[in-house]
Coordinates of C-alpha atoms in Angstrom, one line a residue:
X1259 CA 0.0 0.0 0.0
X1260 CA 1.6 3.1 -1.0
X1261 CA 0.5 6.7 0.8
X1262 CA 1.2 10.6 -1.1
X1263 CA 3.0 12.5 2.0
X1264 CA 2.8 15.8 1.4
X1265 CA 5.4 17.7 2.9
X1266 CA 5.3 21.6 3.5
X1267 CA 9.0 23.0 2.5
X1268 CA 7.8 26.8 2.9
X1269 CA 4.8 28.5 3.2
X1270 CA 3.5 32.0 1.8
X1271 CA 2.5 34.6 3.5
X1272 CA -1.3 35.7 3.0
X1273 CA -1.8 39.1 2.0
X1274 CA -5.3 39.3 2.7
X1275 CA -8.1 36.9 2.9
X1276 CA -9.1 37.4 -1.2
X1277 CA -5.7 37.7 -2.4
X1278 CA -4.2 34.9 -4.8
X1279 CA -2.1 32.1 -3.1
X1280 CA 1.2 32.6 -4.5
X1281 CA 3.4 30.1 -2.1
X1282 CA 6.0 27.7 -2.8
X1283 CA 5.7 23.9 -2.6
X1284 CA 7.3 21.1 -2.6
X1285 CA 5.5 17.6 -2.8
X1286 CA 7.4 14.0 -2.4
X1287 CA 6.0 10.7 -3.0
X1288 CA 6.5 8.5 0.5
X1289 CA 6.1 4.8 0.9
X1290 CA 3.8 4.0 4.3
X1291 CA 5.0 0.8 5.7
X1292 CA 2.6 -1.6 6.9
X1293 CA 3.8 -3.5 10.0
X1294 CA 2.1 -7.2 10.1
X1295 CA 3.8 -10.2 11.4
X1296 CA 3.4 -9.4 14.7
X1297 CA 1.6 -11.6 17.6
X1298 CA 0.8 -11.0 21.3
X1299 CA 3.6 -12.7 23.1
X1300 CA 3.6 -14.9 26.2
X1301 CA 7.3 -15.6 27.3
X1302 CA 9.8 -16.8 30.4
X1303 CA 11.9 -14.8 31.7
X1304 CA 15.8 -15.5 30.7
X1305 CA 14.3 -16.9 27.7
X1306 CA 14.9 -14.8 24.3
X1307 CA 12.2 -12.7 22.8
X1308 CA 12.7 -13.0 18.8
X1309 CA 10.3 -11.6 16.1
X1310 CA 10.5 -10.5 12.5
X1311 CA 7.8 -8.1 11.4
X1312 CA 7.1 -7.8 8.2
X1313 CA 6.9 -4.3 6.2
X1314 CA 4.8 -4.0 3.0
X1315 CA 4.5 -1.3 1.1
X1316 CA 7.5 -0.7 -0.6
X1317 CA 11.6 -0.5 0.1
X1318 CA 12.3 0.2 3.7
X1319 CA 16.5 0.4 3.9
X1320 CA 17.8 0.3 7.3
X1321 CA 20.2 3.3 6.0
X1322 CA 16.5 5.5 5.5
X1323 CA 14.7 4.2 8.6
X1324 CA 15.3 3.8 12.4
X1325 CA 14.0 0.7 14.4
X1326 CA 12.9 0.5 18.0
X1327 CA 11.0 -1.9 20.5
X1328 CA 9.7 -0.6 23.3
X1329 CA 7.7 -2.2 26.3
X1330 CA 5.6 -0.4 28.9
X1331 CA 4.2 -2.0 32.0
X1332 CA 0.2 -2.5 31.8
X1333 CA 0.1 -1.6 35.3
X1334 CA 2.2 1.6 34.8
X1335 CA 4.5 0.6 37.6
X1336 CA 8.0 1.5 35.4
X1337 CA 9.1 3.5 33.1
X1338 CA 9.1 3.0 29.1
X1339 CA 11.9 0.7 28.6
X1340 CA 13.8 0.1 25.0
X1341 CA 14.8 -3.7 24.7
X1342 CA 16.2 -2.9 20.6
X1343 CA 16.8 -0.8 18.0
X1344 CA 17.3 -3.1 15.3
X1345 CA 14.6 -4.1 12.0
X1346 CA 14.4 -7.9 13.9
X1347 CA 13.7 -7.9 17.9
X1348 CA 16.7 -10.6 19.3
X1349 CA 16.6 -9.8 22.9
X1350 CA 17.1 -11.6 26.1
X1351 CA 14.4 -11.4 28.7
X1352 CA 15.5 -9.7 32.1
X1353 CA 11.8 -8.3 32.5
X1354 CA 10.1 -8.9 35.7
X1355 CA 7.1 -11.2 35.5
X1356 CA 4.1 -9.2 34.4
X1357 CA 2.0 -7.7 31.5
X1358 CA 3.3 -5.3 29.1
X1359 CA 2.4 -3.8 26.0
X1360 CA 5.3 -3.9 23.5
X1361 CA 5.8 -1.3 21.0
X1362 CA 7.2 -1.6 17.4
X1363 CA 8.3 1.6 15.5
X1364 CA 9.5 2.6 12.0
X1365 CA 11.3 6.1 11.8
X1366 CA 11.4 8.2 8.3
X1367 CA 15.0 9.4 9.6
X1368 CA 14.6 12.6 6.9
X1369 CA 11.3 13.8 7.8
X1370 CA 10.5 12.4 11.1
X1371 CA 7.5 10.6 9.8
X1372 CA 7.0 7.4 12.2
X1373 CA 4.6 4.0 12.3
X1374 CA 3.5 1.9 15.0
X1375 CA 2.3 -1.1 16.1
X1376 CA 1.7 -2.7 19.2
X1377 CA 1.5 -6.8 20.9
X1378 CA 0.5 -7.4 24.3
X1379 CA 3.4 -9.1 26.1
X1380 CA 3.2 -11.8 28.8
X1381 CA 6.1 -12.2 31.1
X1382 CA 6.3 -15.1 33.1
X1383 CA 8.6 -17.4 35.5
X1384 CA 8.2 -20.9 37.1
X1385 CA 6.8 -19.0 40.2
X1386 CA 4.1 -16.8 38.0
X1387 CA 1.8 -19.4 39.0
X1388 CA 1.1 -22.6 41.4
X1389 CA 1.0 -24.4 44.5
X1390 CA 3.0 -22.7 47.5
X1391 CA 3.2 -25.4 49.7
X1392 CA 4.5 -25.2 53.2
X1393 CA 6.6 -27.4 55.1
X1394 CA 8.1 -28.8 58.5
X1395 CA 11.6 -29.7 58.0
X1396 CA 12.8 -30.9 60.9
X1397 CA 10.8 -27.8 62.6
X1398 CA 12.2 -25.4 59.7
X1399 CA 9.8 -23.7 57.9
X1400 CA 10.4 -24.6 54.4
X1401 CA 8.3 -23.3 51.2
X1402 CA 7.9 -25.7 48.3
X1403 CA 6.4 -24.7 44.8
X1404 CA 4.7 -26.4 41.9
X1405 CA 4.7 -24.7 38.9
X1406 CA 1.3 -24.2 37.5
X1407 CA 3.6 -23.3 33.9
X1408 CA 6.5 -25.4 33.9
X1409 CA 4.9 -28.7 35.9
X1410 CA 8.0 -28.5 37.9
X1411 CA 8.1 -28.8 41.7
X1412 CA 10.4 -26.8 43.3
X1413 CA 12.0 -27.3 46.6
X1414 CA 13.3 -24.4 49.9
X1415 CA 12.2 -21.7 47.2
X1416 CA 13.0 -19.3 49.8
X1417 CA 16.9 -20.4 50.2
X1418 CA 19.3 -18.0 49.3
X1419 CA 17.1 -15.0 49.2
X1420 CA 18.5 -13.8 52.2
X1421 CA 15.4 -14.0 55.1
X1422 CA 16.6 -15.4 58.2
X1423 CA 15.6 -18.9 59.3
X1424 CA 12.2 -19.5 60.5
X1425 CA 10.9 -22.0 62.5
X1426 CA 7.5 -23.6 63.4
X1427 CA 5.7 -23.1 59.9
X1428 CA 1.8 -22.2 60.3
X1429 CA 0.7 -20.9 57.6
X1430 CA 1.5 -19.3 53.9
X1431 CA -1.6 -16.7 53.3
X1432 CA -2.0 -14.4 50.0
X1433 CA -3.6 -11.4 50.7
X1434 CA -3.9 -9.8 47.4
X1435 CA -6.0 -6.8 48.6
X1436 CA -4.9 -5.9 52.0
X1437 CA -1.8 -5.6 51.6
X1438 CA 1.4 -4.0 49.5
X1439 CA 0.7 -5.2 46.0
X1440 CA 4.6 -6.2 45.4
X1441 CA 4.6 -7.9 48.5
X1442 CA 1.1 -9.9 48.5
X1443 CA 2.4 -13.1 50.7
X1444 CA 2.8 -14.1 54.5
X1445 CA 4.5 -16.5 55.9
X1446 CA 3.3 -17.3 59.7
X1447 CA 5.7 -19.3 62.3
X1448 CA 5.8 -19.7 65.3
X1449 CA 9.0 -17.3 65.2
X1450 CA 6.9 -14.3 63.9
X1451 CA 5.7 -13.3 60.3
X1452 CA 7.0 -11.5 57.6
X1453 CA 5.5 -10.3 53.7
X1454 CA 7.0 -12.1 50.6
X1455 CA 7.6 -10.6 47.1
X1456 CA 5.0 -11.3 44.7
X1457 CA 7.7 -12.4 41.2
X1458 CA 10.1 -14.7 43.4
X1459 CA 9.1 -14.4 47.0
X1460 CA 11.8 -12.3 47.6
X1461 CA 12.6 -11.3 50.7
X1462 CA 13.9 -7.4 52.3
X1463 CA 14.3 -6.5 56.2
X1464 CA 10.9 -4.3 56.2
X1465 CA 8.8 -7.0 55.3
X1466 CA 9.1 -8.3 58.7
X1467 CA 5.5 -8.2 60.5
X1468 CA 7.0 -5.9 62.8
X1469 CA 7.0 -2.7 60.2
X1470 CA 2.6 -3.5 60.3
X1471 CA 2.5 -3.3 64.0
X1472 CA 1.8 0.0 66.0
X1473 CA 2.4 -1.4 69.5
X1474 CA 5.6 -2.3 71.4
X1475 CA 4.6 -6.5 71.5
X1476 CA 5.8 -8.7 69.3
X1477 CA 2.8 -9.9 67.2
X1478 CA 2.9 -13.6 66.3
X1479 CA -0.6 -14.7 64.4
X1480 CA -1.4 -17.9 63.6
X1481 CA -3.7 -16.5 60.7
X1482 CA -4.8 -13.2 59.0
X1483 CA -8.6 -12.8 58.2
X1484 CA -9.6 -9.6 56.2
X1485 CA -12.6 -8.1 55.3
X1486 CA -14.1 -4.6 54.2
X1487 CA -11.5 -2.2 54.8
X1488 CA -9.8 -3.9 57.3
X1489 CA -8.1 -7.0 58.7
X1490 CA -7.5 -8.8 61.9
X1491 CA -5.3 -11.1 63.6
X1492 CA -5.0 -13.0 66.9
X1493 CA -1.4 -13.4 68.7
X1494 CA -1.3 -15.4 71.7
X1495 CA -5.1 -14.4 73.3
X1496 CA -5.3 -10.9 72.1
X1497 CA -7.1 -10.0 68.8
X1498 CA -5.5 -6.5 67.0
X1499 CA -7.3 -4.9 64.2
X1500 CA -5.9 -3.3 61.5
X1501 CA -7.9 -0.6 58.9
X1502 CA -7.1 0.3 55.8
X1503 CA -8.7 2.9 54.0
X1504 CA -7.2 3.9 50.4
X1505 CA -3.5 4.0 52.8
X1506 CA -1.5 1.1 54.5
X1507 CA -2.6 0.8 58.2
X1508 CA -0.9 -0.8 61.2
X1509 CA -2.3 -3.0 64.2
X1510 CA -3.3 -0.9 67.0
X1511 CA -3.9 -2.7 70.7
X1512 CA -5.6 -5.8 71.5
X1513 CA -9.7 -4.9 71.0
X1514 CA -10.9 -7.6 73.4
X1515 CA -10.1 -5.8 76.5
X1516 CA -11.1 -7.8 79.5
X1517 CA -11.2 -11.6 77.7
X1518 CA -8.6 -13.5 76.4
X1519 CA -10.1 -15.3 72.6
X1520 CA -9.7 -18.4 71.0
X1521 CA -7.0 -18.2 68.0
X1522 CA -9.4 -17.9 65.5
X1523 CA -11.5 -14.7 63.5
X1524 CA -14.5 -15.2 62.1
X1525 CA -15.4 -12.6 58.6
X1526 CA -17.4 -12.5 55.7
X1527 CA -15.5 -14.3 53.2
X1528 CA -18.1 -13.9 50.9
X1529 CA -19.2 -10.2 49.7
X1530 CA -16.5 -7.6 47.3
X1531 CA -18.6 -4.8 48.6
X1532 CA -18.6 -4.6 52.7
X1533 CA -18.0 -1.1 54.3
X1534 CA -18.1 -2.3 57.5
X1535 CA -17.6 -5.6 58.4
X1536 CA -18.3 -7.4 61.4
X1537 CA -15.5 -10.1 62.6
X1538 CA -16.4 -12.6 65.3
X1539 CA -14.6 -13.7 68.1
X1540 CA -14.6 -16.2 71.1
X1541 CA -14.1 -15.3 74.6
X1542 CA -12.2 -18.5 76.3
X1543 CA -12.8 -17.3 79.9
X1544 CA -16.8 -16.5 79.1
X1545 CA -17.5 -19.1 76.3
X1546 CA -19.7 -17.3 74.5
X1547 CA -18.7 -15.6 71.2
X1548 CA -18.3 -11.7 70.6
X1549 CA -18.1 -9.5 67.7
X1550 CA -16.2 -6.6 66.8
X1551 CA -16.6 -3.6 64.4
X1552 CA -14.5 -0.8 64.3
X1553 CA -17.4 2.0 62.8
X1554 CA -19.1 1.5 65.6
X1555 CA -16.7 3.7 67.9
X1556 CA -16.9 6.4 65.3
X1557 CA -18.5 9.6 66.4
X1558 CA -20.8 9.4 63.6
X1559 CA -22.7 6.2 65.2
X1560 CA -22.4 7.7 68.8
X1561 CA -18.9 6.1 69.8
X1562 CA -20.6 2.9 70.7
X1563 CA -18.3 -0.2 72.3
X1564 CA -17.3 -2.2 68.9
X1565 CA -16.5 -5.0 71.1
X1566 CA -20.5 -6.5 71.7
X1567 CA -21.8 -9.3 72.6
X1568 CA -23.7 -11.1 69.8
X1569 CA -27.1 -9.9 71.4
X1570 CA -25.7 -6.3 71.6
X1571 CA -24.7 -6.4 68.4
X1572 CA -28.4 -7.1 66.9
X1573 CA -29.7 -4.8 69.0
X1574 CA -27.3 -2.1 67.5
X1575 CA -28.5 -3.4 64.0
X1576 CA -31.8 -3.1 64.8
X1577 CA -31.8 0.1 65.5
X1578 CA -29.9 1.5 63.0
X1579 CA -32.6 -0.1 60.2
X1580 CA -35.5 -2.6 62.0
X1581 CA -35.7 -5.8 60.1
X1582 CA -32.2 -5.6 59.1
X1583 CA -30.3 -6.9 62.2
X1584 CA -30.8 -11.3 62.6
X1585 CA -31.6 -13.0 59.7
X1586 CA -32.3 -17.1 59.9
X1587 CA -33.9 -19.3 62.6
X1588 CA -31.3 -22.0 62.6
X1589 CA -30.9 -21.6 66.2
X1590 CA -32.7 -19.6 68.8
X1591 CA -29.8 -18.4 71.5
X1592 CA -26.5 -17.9 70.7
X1593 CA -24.3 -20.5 72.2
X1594 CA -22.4 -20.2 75.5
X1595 CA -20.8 -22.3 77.8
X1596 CA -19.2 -24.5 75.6
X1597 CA -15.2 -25.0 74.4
X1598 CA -14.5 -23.8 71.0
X1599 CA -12.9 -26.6 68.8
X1600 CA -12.3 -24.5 65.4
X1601 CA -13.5 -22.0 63.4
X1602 CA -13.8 -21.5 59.5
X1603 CA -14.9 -18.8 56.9
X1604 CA -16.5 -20.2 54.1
X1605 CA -18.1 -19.0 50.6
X1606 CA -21.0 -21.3 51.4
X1607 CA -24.4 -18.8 51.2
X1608 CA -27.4 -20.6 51.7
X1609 CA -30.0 -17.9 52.0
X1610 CA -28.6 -15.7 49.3
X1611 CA -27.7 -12.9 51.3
X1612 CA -24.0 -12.3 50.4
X1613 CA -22.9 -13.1 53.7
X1614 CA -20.4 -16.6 53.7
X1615 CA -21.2 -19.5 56.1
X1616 CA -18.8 -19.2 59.3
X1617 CA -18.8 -22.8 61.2
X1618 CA -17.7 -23.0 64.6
X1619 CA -17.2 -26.0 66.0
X1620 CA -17.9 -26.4 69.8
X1621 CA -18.0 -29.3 72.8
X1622 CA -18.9 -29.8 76.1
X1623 CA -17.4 -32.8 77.6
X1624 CA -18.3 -35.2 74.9
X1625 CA -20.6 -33.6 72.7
X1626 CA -19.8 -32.3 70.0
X1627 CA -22.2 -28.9 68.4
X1628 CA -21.7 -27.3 65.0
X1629 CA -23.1 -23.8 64.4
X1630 CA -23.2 -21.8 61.2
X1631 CA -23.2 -18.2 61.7
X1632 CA -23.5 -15.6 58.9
X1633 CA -21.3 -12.2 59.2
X1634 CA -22.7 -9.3 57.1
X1635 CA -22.2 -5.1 57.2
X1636 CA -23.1 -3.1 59.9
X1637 CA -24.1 -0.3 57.3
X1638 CA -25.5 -2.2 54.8
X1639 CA -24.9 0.1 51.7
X1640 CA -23.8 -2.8 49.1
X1641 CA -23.7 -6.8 49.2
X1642 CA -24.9 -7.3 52.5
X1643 CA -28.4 -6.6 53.9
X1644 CA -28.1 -8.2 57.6
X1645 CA -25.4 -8.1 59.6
X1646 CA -25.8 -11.3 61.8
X1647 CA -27.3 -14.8 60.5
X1648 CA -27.9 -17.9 62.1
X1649 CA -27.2 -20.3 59.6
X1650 CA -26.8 -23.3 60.9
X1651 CA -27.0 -25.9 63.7
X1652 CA -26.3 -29.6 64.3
X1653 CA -25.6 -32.1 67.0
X1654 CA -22.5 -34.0 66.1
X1655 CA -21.5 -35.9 68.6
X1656 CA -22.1 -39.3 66.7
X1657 CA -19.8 -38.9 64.9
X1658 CA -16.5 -41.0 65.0
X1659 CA -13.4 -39.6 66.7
X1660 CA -14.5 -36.1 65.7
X1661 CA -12.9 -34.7 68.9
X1662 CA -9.9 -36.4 68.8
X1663 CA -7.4 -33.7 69.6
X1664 CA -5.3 -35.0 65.9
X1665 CA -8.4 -34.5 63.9
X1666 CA -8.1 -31.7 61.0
X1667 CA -11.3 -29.9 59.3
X1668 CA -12.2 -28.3 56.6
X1669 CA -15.1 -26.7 55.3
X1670 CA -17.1 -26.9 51.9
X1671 CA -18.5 -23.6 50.0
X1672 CA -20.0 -25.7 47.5
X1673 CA -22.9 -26.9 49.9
X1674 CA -23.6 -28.2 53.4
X1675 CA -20.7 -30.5 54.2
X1676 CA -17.6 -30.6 56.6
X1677 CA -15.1 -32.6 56.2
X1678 CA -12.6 -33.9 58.6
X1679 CA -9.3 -36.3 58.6
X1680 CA -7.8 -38.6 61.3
X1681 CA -4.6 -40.5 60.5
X1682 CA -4.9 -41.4 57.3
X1683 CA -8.4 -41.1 56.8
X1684 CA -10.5 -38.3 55.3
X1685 CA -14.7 -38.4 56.5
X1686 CA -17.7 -36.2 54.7
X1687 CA -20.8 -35.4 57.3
X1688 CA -23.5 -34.5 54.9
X1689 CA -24.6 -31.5 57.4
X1690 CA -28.0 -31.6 55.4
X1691 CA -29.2 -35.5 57.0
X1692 CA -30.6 -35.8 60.6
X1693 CA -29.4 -37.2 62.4
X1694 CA -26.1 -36.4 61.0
X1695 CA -23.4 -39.1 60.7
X1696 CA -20.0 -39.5 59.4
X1697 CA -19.0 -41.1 56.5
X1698 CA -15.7 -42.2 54.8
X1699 CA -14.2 -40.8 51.8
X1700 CA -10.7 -42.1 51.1
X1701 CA -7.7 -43.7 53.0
X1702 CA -4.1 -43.3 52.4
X1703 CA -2.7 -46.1 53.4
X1704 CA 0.7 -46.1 55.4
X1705 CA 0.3 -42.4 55.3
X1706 CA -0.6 -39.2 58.2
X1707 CA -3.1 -36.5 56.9
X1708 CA -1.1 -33.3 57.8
X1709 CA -3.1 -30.6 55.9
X1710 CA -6.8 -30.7 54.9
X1711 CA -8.6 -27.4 53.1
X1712 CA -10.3 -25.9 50.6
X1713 CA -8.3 -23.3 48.5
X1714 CA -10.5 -20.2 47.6
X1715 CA -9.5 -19.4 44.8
X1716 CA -9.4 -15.4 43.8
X1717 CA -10.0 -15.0 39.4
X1718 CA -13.1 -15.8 38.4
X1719 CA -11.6 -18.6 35.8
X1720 CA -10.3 -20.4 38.4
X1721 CA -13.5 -20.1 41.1
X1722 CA -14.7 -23.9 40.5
X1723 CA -11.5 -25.2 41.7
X1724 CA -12.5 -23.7 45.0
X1725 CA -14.5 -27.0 45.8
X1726 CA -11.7 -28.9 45.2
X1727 CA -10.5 -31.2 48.4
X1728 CA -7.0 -30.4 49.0
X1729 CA -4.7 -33.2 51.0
X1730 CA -1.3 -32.9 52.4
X1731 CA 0.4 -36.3 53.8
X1732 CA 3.7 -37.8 55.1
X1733 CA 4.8 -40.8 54.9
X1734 CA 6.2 -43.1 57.4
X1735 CA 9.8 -42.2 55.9
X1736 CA 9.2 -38.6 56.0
X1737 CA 8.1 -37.8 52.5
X1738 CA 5.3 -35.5 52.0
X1739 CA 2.8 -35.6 49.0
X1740 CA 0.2 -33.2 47.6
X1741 CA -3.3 -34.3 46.6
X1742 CA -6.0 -32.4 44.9
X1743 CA -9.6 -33.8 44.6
X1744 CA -11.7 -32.6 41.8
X1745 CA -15.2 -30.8 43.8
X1746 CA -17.5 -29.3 41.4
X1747 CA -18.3 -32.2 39.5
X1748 CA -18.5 -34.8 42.1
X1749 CA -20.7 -32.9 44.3
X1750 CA -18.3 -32.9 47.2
X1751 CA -18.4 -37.2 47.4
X1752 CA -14.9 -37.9 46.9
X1753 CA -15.2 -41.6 47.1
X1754 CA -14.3 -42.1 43.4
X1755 CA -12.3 -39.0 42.5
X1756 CA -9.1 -39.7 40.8
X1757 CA -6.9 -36.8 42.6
X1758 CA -3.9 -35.0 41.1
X1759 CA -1.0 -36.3 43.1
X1760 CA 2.7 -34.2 43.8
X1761 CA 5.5 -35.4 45.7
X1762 CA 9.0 -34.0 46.2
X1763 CA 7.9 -32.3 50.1
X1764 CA 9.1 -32.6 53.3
X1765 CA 5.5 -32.8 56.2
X1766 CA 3.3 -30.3 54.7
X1767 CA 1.9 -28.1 56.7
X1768 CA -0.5 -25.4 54.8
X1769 CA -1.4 -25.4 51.0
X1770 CA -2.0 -22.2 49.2
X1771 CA -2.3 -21.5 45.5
X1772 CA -0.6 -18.6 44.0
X1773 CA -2.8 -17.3 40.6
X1774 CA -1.5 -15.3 38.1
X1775 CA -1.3 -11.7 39.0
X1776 CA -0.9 -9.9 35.7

């Protein structure tokens, strides 16, 4: 395809608006090249990026024209960089992981005249994506990878990348949205916590948990549970909050006052939109659960206690909007007087109200009670529209070695069903049946359960795999495998699921997936 340039050499000077034109010009006849050949590119880093475009058109010397590639991060977070200057890109990857857009451009060098055209670039590594998989070696916290791009399980990913040793391994937590988005990762152990880079889990002195923390104690969580615009944590018997609004805030002194809590925070998991979020608690020395809202201190709702019991805390919601407050009939009284077992946050949403399932497991001698409690908004602007539900209850205590103090659980968002593991067995109680009974799943043979979840999963592509059953084991030698149990299509009966199997660990301990950021 061939374009007339027309190129102004000098220009005559207008006399008056009827006058005759009388300037000077000179036209030339200038090819337009037309850049194909070009493909959106998804490459490894260290790898090299090689591509030929094609110009058509006409003759394009290299003696006439000028060449350059250019990439610019999607997200804006660099500068423009130039990776070549030559007709054909040759060029050795050094880019961090990430999107880019990648610019081509062909320079008239006489006039200045210039064409572009532009690829999206992918830039990944064998940590862009996959299993982060924590481990117990010998009492060393040790993180493991599986490569969701290469198939390749990595082992002590964080050797050599200069964070001191850490011992006691709890948990590995992404929190993509409360936190600095370069740093989205936590490692909790029994040593402390500290942030990990989000390309290579790279480590530097201020991710240390301590940089977070506005008091003088050394915080130690065992987990971090966020929702709306804040988060919370539990270190030894003392709950701190933490809110963030548009700006990176720090954990201020223990909110339960006079009580000492169980090591476990209860949230909406659930809901995108919540303004203010209610997080539950439960008071050891009282045995009753409490929840806590930091709005509620605000001058703007009369600087109530945000620290309530769970009948205060309807009252307050039903007097801000009547009708709004309890939702469900599950249950009539909140519990008391009973030991809490665990606590998890689920997806799980039975009454379609935006406001996850949290089950708390409790006993009393024996007996074994299961409640499902529903955590909502105390303002109720967007997703939620109550802020307390009772959900669920159920009478467990039939069923077999369920509080036997090695026994793991995990909860379901797909529907009503816990799940928990002893030894090397894995049991479903359909929470739907009455009376509710156990049942077995699967048994790994010659192998200890060490790890039993359900990932929930962040990217909408991936939100299925959130039902998948997810099982860490050791063997009696010491070696640690990885198993993950298809959900969705089997309902949540994992009797005949064929599950995806990894090995290569030391005793795993916590099982997180890392999805592609970019």
């Amino acid at each position: 395809m061939r374009k007339i340039g027309y190129i102004l050499f000098s220009v005559a000077l207008l006399a008056c608006a009827c006058s005759q034109d009388q300037g000077n010009y000179d036209y030339i006849t200038l090819d337009e090249p037309l850049i194909s050949g070009l493909q959106d590119q998804e490459v490894f880093t260290q790898s090299r990026l090689q591509l030929d475009p094609v110009l058509e058109g006409g003759e394009f010397p290299d003696e006439d024209y000028a060449f350059e590639w250019m990439v610019l991060d999607q997200n804006m977070a660099s500068e423009p960089l130039v990776i070549g200057q030559e007709r054909n890109l040759d060029y050795e990857v050094t880019l961090a992981p990430g999107a880019y857009k990648l610019y081509f451009t062909v320079t008239e060098r006489e006039t200045g005249l210039y064409w572009r055209s532009s690829v999206n670039l992918t830039v990944s590594s064998s940590l862009s994506e996959g299993w982060m998989v924590l481990c117990s070696d010998g009492g060393r916290a040790r993180l493991d990878f599986v490569s969701a791009t290469t198939g390749q399980t990595m082992n002590d990913v964080l050797k050599g990348n200069g964070m001191p040793e850490m011992n006691g391994p709890r948990r590995i937590q992404w929190l993509s949205d409360k936190t600095d988005a370069s740093s989205p990762y936590y490692l909790l152990t029994d040593d402390g916590a500290t942030r990990l880079g989000r390309d290579a889990f790279e480590w530097k002195p201020e991710y240390d948990f301590a940089y977070e923390v506005a008091v003088s104690d050394k915080l130690v969580p065992r987990g971090i549970t966020s929702a709306g615009f804040g988060k919370m944590v539990v270190s030894g018997e003392d709950a701190h909050y933490c809110e963030i609004m548009g700006i990176d805030g720090l954990y201020g002194s223990a909110v339960n006052k006079d009580f000492p809590v169980a090591p476990f925070v209860g949230a909406n998991v659930l809901a995108t939109q919540v303004y203010a979020a209610v997080y539950l608690l439960y008071d050891t020395d009282g045995q009753r659960f409490m929840t806590y809202c930091s709005l509620l201190a605000t001058n703007d709702l009369g600087n109530l206690n945000p620290v309530s019991t769970m009948e205060e805390m309807g009252q307050i919601a039903e007097g801000m909007a009547p009708g709004s407050g309890v939702v469900g009939t599950a249950f009539k009284d909140w519990p008391e007087g009973n030991d809490l077992v665990y606590m998890e946050n689920t997806r799980y949403d039975p009454g379609n109200a935006k406001m996850g399932m949290t089950y708390a497991l409790l006993k009393d001698g024996n007996s074994c009670f299961l409640y499902g409690i529903q955590l909502g908004d105390i303002l109720r602007y967007a997703d939620c529209t109550y802020v307390l539900g009772k959900g669920y209850y159920g009478d467990l205590s039939q069923c077999r070695d369920i509080l036997h103090p090695a026994a793991l659980y995990a909860f379901s968002s797909l529907k009503s069903c816990m799940y928990y593991a002893l030894d090397e067995t894995v049991y479903r109680v359909d929470l739907s049946q009455n009376p509710v009974r156990e049942e077995p799943m699967f048994t790994l043979s010659g192998e200890r359960i060490t790890c039993l979840k359900f990932n929930l999963y962040r990217k909408n592509e991936n939100m299925q795999k959130s039902y998948d059953l997810v099982v860490g084991s050791v063997s009696r030698n010491g070696e640690g495998k990885l198993r993950v149990y298809e959900g969705r299509e089997s309902g949540g009966d994992f009797r005949n699921v064929e599950p995806l199997v990894y090995e290569g660990f030391a005793e795993i301990v916590d099982v997180e997936y890392k999805e592609r950021v970019y």
